[in-house]
CSV table of C-alpha atoms in Angstrom, one decimal:
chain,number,residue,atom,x,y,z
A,290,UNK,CA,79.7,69.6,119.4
A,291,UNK,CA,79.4,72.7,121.7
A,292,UNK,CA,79.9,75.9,120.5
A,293,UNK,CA,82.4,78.5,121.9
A,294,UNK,CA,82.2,82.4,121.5
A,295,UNK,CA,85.5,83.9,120.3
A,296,UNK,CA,86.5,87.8,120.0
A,297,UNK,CA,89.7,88.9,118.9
A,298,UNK,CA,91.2,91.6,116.9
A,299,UNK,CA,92.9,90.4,113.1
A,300,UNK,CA,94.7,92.7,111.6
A,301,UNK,CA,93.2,96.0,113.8
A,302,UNK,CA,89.7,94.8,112.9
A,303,UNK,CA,87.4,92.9,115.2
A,304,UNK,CA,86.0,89.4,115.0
A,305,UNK,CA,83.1,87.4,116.8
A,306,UNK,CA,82.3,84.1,115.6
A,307,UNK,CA,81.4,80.8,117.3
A,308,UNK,CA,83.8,78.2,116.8
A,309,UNK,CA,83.9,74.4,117.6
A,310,UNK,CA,85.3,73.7,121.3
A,311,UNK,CA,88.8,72.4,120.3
A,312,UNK,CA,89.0,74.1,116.7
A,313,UNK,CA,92.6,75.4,115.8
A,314,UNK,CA,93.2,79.0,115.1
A,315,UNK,CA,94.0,78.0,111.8
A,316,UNK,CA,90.6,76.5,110.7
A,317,UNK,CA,89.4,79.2,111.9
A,318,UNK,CA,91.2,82.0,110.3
A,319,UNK,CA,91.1,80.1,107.3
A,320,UNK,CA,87.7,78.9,107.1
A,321,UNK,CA,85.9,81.1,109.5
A,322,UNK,CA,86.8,84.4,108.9
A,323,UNK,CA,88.2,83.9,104.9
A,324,UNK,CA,92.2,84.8,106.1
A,325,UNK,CA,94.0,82.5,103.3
A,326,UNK,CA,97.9,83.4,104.3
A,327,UNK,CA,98.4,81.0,106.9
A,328,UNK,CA,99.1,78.2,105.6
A,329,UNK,CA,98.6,74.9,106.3
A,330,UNK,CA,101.8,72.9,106.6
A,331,UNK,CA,102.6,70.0,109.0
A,332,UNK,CA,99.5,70.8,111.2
A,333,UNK,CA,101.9,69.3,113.9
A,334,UNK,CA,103.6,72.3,114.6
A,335,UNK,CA,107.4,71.8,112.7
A,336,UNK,CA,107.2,73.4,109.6
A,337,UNK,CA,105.8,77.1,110.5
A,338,UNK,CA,104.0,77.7,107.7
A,339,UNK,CA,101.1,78.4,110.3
A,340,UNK,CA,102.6,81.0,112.0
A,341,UNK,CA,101.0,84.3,113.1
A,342,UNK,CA,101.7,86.8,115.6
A,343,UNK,CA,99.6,86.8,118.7
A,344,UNK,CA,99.8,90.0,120.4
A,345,UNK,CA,103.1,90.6,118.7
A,346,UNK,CA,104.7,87.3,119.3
A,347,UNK,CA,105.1,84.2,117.0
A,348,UNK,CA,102.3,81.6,117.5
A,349,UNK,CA,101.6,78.3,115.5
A,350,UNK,CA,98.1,78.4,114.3
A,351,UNK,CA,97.9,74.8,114.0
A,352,UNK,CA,98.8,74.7,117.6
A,353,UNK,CA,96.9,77.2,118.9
A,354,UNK,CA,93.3,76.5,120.1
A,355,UNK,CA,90.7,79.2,118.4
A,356,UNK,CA,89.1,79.7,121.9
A,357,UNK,CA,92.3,80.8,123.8
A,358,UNK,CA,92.5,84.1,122.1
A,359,UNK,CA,89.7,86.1,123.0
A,360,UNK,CA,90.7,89.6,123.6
A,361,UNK,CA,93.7,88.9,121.9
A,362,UNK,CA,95.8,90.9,118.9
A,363,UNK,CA,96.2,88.5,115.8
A,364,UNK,CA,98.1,89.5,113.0
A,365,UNK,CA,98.8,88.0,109.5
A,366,UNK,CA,100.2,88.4,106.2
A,367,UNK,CA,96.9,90.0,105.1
A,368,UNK,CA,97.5,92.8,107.2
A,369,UNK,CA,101.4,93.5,105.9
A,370,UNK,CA,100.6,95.3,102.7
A,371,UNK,CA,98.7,99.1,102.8
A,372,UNK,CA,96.5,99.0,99.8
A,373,UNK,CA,98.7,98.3,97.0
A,374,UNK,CA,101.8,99.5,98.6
A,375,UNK,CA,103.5,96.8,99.9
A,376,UNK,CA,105.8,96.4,103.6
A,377,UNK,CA,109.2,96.8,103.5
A,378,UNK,CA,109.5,93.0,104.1
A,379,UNK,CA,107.1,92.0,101.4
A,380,UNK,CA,109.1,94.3,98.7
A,381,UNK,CA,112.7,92.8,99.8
A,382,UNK,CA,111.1,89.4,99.3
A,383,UNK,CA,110.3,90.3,96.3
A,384,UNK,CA,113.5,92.0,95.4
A,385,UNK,CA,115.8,89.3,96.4
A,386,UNK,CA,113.9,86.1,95.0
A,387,UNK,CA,113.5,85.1,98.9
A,388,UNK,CA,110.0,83.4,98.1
A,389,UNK,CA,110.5,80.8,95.6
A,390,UNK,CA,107.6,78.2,95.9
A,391,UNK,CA,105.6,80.8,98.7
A,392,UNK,CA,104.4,78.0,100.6
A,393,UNK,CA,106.8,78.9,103.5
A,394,UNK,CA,106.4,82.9,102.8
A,395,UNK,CA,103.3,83.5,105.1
A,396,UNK,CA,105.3,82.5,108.1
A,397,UNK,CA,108.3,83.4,107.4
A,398,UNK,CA,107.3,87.4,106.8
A,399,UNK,CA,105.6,87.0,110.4
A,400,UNK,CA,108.2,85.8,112.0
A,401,UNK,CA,110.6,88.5,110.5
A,402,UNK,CA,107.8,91.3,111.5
A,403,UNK,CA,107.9,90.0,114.9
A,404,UNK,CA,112.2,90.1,114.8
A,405,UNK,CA,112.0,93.9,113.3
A,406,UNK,CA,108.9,95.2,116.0
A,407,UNK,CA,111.4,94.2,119.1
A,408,UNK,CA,114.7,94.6,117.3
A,409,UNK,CA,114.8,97.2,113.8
A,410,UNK,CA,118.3,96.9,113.7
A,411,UNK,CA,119.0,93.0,114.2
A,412,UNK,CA,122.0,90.7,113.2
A,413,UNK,CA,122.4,87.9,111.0
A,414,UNK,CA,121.9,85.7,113.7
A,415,UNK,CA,119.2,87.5,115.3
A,416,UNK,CA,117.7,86.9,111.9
A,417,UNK,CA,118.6,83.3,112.0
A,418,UNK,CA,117.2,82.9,115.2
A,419,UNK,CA,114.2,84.6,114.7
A,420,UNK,CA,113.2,82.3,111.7
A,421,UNK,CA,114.7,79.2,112.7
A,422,UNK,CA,111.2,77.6,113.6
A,423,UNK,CA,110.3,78.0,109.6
A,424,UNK,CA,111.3,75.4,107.1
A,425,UNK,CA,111.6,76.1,103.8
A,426,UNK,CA,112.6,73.5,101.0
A,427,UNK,CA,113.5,75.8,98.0
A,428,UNK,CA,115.5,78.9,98.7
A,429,UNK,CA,118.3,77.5,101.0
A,430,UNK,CA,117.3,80.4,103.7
A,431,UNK,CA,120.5,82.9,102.9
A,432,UNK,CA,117.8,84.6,100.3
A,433,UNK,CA,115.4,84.7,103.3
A,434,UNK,CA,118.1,86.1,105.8
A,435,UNK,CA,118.9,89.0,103.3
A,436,UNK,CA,115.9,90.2,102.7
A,437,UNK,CA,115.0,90.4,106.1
A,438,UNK,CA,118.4,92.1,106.8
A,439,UNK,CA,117.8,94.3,103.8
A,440,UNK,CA,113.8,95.5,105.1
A,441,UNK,CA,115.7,96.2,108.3
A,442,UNK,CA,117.9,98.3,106.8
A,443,UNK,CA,115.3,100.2,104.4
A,444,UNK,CA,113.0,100.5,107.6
A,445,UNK,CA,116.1,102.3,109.5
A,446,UNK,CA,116.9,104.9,106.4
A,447,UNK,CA,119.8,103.1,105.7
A,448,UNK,CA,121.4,102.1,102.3
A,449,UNK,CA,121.4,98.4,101.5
């Protein structure tokens, strides 16, 4: 199988690696380069579990072919947190019980980053929007939509 060179940027650090011609971006976060937060879900694109932003827009991994993102901006969960000091979005998670069994966490916190860089201040269902290609079997989403709305308001200075 013919190999492909691939240069991107994860998390404001660069990457070069060959990959397989036709590898998904998430084999190759995940094995290639050692990123463990996306997660593989459906691998068919439905359940967002994958999801990553790609030069600050929402991308499924699964979906996404490794070799079309040279010179491109990935980010992850991995690059959320500064040290131990965790994002606003991470610590309303937390707060409000909106990860239960985590598997859907990864993708949801990228999806809600990508909401919050384009809108700080957004509605309920901007929120809802903005998640609406995640699935997530345990928390019923209204703990997911508060703490999104809740790391939107702490990000703006405002009381929650």
């Amino acid at each position: 199988m013919a190999k492909t060179p691939v240069t991107f940027n994860l998390n404001d650090n660069a990457v070069a690696l060959f990959v397989d011609s036709g590898a998904s971006l998430i084999d190759v976060l995940r094995r290639g380069v050692g990123d463990l937060t996306p997660k593989q879900g459906c691998a068919q694109g439905t359940c967002g579990a994958c999801t990553v932003l790609i030069d600050g827009a929402p991308h499924l991994s699964c979906l996404t072919l490794a070799e079309t993102v040279t010179g491109r901006s990935i980010f992850t969960v991995a690059g959320l947190a500064d040290g131990p000091r965790l994002h606003p979005l991470q610590a309303a998670f937390m707060e409000g019980f909106a990860a239960q069994c985590g598997f859907c966490t990864s993708g949801m916190l990228t999806a809600a980053k990508a909401l919050l860089d384009r809108t700080p201040n957004p509605s309920r269902a901007d929120v809802v929007e903005a998640i609406s290609g995640n699935l997530c079997r345990c928390t019923g989403y209204e703990p997911i939509v508060d703490a999104i709305l809740s790391a939107a308001a702490t990000m703006q200075g405002r009381a929650v």
